[in-house]
Amino acid sequence: MTGNDKAGDLNERIRTLTELSPVLMAVTDGEGRYQWVNRAWGQTLGYVLEDISTVSYTALIHPEDRSIAVPRHGSKEAATVELRHRLKGGGYVWLDWSIIGAPKGDALYLVSYDITARKALERRLDDVEQKISNLIDNADDVICTADLEFNFV
């Protein structure tokens, strides 16, 4: 097997790996227009490359989140943020998003996964904490906490 054969085989393995991954992956050009998206992108967001190849990646991000989705060109560290991304059918999902610019500024690499369910649980937890806080603040009785050995904390 020649070096070219090995490189081609490795490229095919990487292509297969990225297509099977449940993680959303995309590559844009230097202007932020999509050039490649993996299968998970379509399964999660509803878009295929033909739908978005002329669109900047920022156009699909919730307007309030666009300022945080900024790549770090030339950095070895990806910018990692939580943001809302528009679905093809309307509405938004929350994504944990990592973005890094190519050193020459001619591409962006995007990797993300859906955290919508986690964000919903966080909102529910916040609501419960607020209700408990309101209950304690407005109670007519003394409320205290103790550990399992009945030591007041």
PDB file of C-alpha atoms in Angstrom:
ATOM      1  CA  MET A   1       0.000   0.000   0.000  1.00  0.00           C
ATOM      2  CA  THR A   2       1.428   3.360  -0.980  1.00  0.00           C
ATOM      3  CA  GLY A   3       1.338   6.544   1.077  1.00  0.00           C
ATOM      4  CA  ASN A   4      -1.499   7.862  -1.077  1.00  0.00           C
ATOM      5  CA  ASP A   5      -3.477   4.658  -0.547  1.00  0.00           C
ATOM      6  CA  LYS A   6      -3.012   4.923   3.223  1.00  0.00           C
ATOM      7  CA  ALA A   7      -4.020   8.587   3.213  1.00  0.00           C
ATOM      8  CA  GLY A   8      -7.111   7.793   1.135  1.00  0.00           C
ATOM      9  CA  ASP A   9      -8.034   4.948   3.481  1.00  0.00           C
ATOM     10  CA  LEU A  10      -7.607   7.199   6.513  1.00  0.00           C
ATOM     11  CA  ASN A  11      -9.681   9.942   4.877  1.00  0.00           C
ATOM     12  CA  GLU A  12     -12.461   7.432   4.220  1.00  0.00           C
ATOM     13  CA  ARG A  13     -12.363   6.254   7.846  1.00  0.00           C
ATOM     14  CA  ILE A  14     -12.551   9.835   9.112  1.00  0.00           C
ATOM     15  CA  ARG A  15     -15.443  10.570   6.742  1.00  0.00           C
ATOM     16  CA  THR A  16     -17.301   7.488   8.008  1.00  0.00           C
ATOM     17  CA  LEU A  17     -16.609   8.427  11.626  1.00  0.00           C
ATOM     18  CA  THR A  18     -17.942  11.959  11.207  1.00  0.00           C
ATOM     19  CA  GLU A  19     -21.066  10.743   9.418  1.00  0.00           C
ATOM     20  CA  LEU A  20     -21.834   8.208  12.161  1.00  0.00           C
ATOM     21  CA  SER A  21     -21.218  10.630  15.019  1.00  0.00           C
ATOM     22  CA  PRO A  22     -24.212  11.976  16.961  1.00  0.00           C
ATOM     23  CA  VAL A  23     -22.214  15.197  17.433  1.00  0.00           C
ATOM     24  CA  LEU A  24     -23.071  18.009  15.020  1.00  0.00           C
ATOM     25  CA  MET A  25     -20.067  18.997  12.884  1.00  0.00           C
ATOM     26  CA  ALA A  26     -19.700  21.634  10.191  1.00  0.00           C
ATOM     27  CA  VAL A  27     -17.062  23.504   8.192  1.00  0.00           C
ATOM     28  CA  THR A  28     -17.572  26.967   6.739  1.00  0.00           C
ATOM     29  CA  ASP A  29     -15.514  29.093   4.406  1.00  0.00           C
ATOM     30  CA  GLY A  30     -13.776  32.229   5.651  1.00  0.00           C
ATOM     31  CA  GLU A  31     -17.002  34.218   5.258  1.00  0.00           C
ATOM     32  CA  GLY A  32     -18.891  31.798   7.513  1.00  0.00           C
ATOM     33  CA  ARG A  33     -20.905  30.099   4.730  1.00  0.00           C
ATOM     34  CA  TYR A  34     -21.412  26.388   5.260  1.00  0.00           C
ATOM     35  CA  GLN A  35     -19.312  24.119   3.074  1.00  0.00           C
ATOM     36  CA  TRP A  36     -19.865  20.793   4.832  1.00  0.00           C
ATOM     37  CA  VAL A  37     -22.190  19.440   7.514  1.00  0.00           C
ATOM     38  CA  ASN A  38     -22.446  15.912   8.840  1.00  0.00           C
ATOM     39  CA  ARG A  39     -25.542  13.736   9.062  1.00  0.00           C
ATOM     40  CA  ALA A  40     -26.218  14.699  12.702  1.00  0.00           C
ATOM     41  CA  TRP A  41     -26.624  18.303  11.543  1.00  0.00           C
ATOM     42  CA  GLY A  42     -29.577  17.312   9.395  1.00  0.00           C
ATOM     43  CA  GLN A  43     -31.035  14.932  11.961  1.00  0.00           C
ATOM     44  CA  THR A  44     -30.956  17.513  14.752  1.00  0.00           C
ATOM     45  CA  LEU A  45     -31.557  20.801  12.954  1.00  0.00           C
ATOM     46  CA  GLY A  46     -33.300  19.665   9.773  1.00  0.00           C
ATOM     47  CA  TYR A  47     -30.847  21.305   7.384  1.00  0.00           C
ATOM     48  CA  VAL A  48     -28.832  19.665   4.643  1.00  0.00           C
ATOM     49  CA  LEU A  49     -25.904  21.451   3.043  1.00  0.00           C
ATOM     50  CA  GLU A  50     -27.953  22.555   0.032  1.00  0.00           C
ATOM     51  CA  ASP A  51     -30.314  24.439   2.390  1.00  0.00           C
ATOM     52  CA  ILE A  52     -27.596  26.521   4.018  1.00  0.00           C
ATOM     53  CA  SER A  53     -24.577  26.691   1.709  1.00  0.00           C
ATOM     54  CA  THR A  54     -25.229  30.340   0.885  1.00  0.00           C
ATOM     55  CA  VAL A  55     -26.065  31.358   4.458  1.00  0.00           C
ATOM     56  CA  SER A  56     -23.647  32.614   7.107  1.00  0.00           C
ATOM     57  CA  TYR A  57     -23.615  30.468  10.214  1.00  0.00           C
ATOM     58  CA  THR A  58     -24.572  33.528  12.288  1.00  0.00           C
ATOM     59  CA  ALA A  59     -27.853  33.925  10.376  1.00  0.00           C
ATOM     60  CA  LEU A  60     -29.141  30.723  11.973  1.00  0.00           C
ATOM     61  CA  ILE A  61     -28.163  31.675  15.517  1.00  0.00           C
ATOM     62  CA  HIS A  62     -30.694  33.379  17.771  1.00  0.00           C
ATOM     63  CA  PRO A  63     -30.184  37.174  17.450  1.00  0.00           C
ATOM     64  CA  GLU A  64     -29.469  37.517  21.184  1.00  0.00           C
ATOM     65  CA  ASP A  65     -26.691  34.890  20.967  1.00  0.00           C
ATOM     66  CA  ARG A  66     -24.865  36.021  17.819  1.00  0.00           C
ATOM     67  CA  SER A  67     -22.297  38.134  19.634  1.00  0.00           C
ATOM     68  CA  ILE A  68     -21.017  35.125  21.626  1.00  0.00           C
ATOM     69  CA  ALA A  69     -20.550  32.853  18.592  1.00  0.00           C
ATOM     70  CA  VAL A  70     -17.241  34.403  17.598  1.00  0.00           C
ATOM     71  CA  PRO A  71     -14.390  32.217  16.356  1.00  0.00           C
ATOM     72  CA  ARG A  72     -10.817  32.568  17.488  1.00  0.00           C
ATOM     73  CA  HIS A  73      -8.764  32.669  14.310  1.00  0.00           C
ATOM     74  CA  GLY A  74      -5.247  31.399  14.796  1.00  0.00           C
ATOM     75  CA  SER A  75      -5.939  30.265  18.361  1.00  0.00           C
ATOM     76  CA  LYS A  76      -5.379  26.683  19.409  1.00  0.00           C
ATOM     77  CA  GLU A  77      -8.337  27.043  21.783  1.00  0.00           C
ATOM     78  CA  ALA A  78     -11.909  26.804  20.578  1.00  0.00           C
ATOM     79  CA  ALA A  79     -14.531  29.257  21.797  1.00  0.00           C
ATOM     80  CA  THR A  80     -17.136  27.176  23.623  1.00  0.00           C
ATOM     81  CA  VAL A  81     -20.549  28.684  24.302  1.00  0.00           C
ATOM     82  CA  GLU A  82     -24.152  27.697  24.817  1.00  0.00           C
ATOM     83  CA  LEU A  83     -26.445  29.260  22.240  1.00  0.00           C
ATOM     84  CA  ARG A  84     -29.744  28.872  20.467  1.00  0.00           C
ATOM     85  CA  HIS A  85     -29.782  27.683  16.855  1.00  0.00           C
ATOM     86  CA  ARG A  86     -32.766  27.930  14.537  1.00  0.00           C
ATOM     87  CA  LEU A  87     -34.403  24.725  13.338  1.00  0.00           C
ATOM     88  CA  LYS A  88     -35.367  24.366   9.698  1.00  0.00           C
ATOM     89  CA  GLY A  89     -39.004  23.869  10.699  1.00  0.00           C
ATOM     90  CA  GLY A  90     -38.993  26.906  12.999  1.00  0.00           C
ATOM     91  CA  GLY A  91     -38.167  27.336  16.647  1.00  0.00           C
ATOM     92  CA  TYR A  92     -34.787  26.973  18.309  1.00  0.00           C
ATOM     93  CA  VAL A  93     -32.705  24.349  20.060  1.00  0.00           C
ATOM     94  CA  TRP A  94     -29.965  24.961  22.591  1.00  0.00           C
ATOM     95  CA  LEU A  95     -26.522  23.827  21.468  1.00  0.00           C
ATOM     96  CA  ASP A  96     -23.259  23.509  23.331  1.00  0.00           C
ATOM     97  CA  TRP A  97     -21.143  25.005  20.567  1.00  0.00           C
ATOM     98  CA  SER A  98     -17.393  24.981  19.981  1.00  0.00           C
ATOM     99  CA  ILE A  99     -16.018  27.068  17.142  1.00  0.00           C
ATOM    100  CA  ILE A 100     -12.483  27.691  16.007  1.00  0.00           C
ATOM    101  CA  GLY A 101     -11.123  29.514  13.002  1.00  0.00           C
ATOM    102  CA  ALA A 102      -8.450  28.089  10.737  1.00  0.00           C
ATOM    103  CA  PRO A 103      -5.055  29.767  11.218  1.00  0.00           C
ATOM    104  CA  LYS A 104      -5.252  31.406   7.774  1.00  0.00           C
ATOM    105  CA  GLY A 105      -8.800  32.638   8.402  1.00  0.00           C
ATOM    106  CA  ASP A 106     -10.138  30.675   5.427  1.00  0.00           C
ATOM    107  CA  ALA A 107     -12.405  28.296   7.370  1.00  0.00           C
ATOM    108  CA  LEU A 108     -14.344  27.806  10.591  1.00  0.00           C
ATOM    109  CA  TYR A 109     -14.779  24.468  12.319  1.00  0.00           C
ATOM    110  CA  LEU A 110     -17.986  23.978  14.310  1.00  0.00           C
ATOM    111  CA  VAL A 111     -18.736  21.132  16.696  1.00  0.00           C
ATOM    112  CA  SER A 112     -21.845  21.075  18.856  1.00  0.00           C
ATOM    113  CA  TYR A 113     -24.434  18.932  20.541  1.00  0.00           C
ATOM    114  CA  ASP A 114     -28.040  19.444  21.544  1.00  0.00           C
ATOM    115  CA  ILE A 115     -28.505  20.517  25.175  1.00  0.00           C
ATOM    116  CA  THR A 116     -32.155  21.559  24.903  1.00  0.00           C
ATOM    117  CA  ALA A 117     -33.351  18.930  27.409  1.00  0.00           C
ATOM    118  CA  ARG A 118     -30.679  19.939  29.911  1.00  0.00           C
ATOM    119  CA  LYS A 119     -31.596  23.633  29.574  1.00  0.00           C
ATOM    120  CA  ALA A 120     -35.282  22.769  30.214  1.00  0.00           C
ATOM    121  CA  LEU A 121     -34.288  20.869  33.376  1.00  0.00           C
ATOM    122  CA  GLU A 122     -32.168  23.822  34.507  1.00  0.00           C
ATOM    123  CA  ARG A 123     -35.166  26.142  34.071  1.00  0.00           C
ATOM    124  CA  ARG A 124     -37.380  23.763  36.068  1.00  0.00           C
ATOM    125  CA  LEU A 125     -34.771  23.570  38.835  1.00  0.00           C
ATOM    126  CA  ASP A 126     -34.541  27.371  38.935  1.00  0.00           C
ATOM    127  CA  ASP A 127     -38.344  27.551  39.234  1.00  0.00           C
ATOM    128  CA  VAL A 128     -38.387  25.051  42.102  1.00  0.00           C
ATOM    129  CA  GLU A 129     -35.579  26.875  43.900  1.00  0.00           C
ATOM    130  CA  GLN A 130     -37.498  30.145  43.546  1.00  0.00           C
ATOM    131  CA  LYS A 131     -40.687  28.577  44.925  1.00  0.00           C
ATOM    132  CA  ILE A 132     -38.811  27.132  47.905  1.00  0.00           C
ATOM    133  CA  SER A 133     -37.130  30.469  48.546  1.00  0.00           C
ATOM    134  CA  ASN A 134     -40.498  32.250  48.411  1.00  0.00           C
ATOM    135  CA  LEU A 135     -42.023  29.661  50.765  1.00  0.00           C
ATOM    136  CA  ILE A 136     -39.224  30.122  53.310  1.00  0.00           C
ATOM    137  CA  ASP A 137     -39.267  33.915  53.019  1.00  0.00           C
ATOM    138  CA  ASN A 138     -43.038  34.066  53.590  1.00  0.00           C
ATOM    139  CA  ALA A 139     -43.406  31.357  56.252  1.00  0.00           C
ATOM    140  CA  ASP A 140     -44.935  32.300  59.606  1.00  0.00           C
ATOM    141  CA  ASP A 141     -43.033  29.522  61.354  1.00  0.00           C
ATOM    142  CA  VAL A 142     -39.341  29.038  61.952  1.00  0.00           C
ATOM    143  CA  ILE A 143     -37.771  26.849  59.293  1.00  0.00           C
ATOM    144  CA  CYS A 144     -34.362  25.307  59.873  1.00  0.00           C
ATOM    145  CA  THR A 145     -32.314  22.521  58.368  1.00  0.00           C
ATOM    146  CA  ALA A 146     -30.486  19.648  60.025  1.00  0.00           C
ATOM    147  CA  ASP A 147     -28.150  16.954  58.810  1.00  0.00           C
ATOM    148  CA  LEU A 148     -28.858  13.221  59.189  1.00  0.00           C
ATOM    149  CA  GLU A 149     -27.558  13.284  62.788  1.00  0.00           C
ATOM    150  CA  PHE A 150     -29.969  16.116  63.662  1.00  0.00           C
ATOM    151  CA  ASN A 151     -27.257  18.756  63.874  1.00  0.00           C
ATOM    152  CA  PHE A 152     -28.650  22.106  62.791  1.00  0.00           C
ATOM    153  CA  VAL A 153     -26.932  23.462  59.734  1.00  0.00           C
TER     154      VAL A 153
END
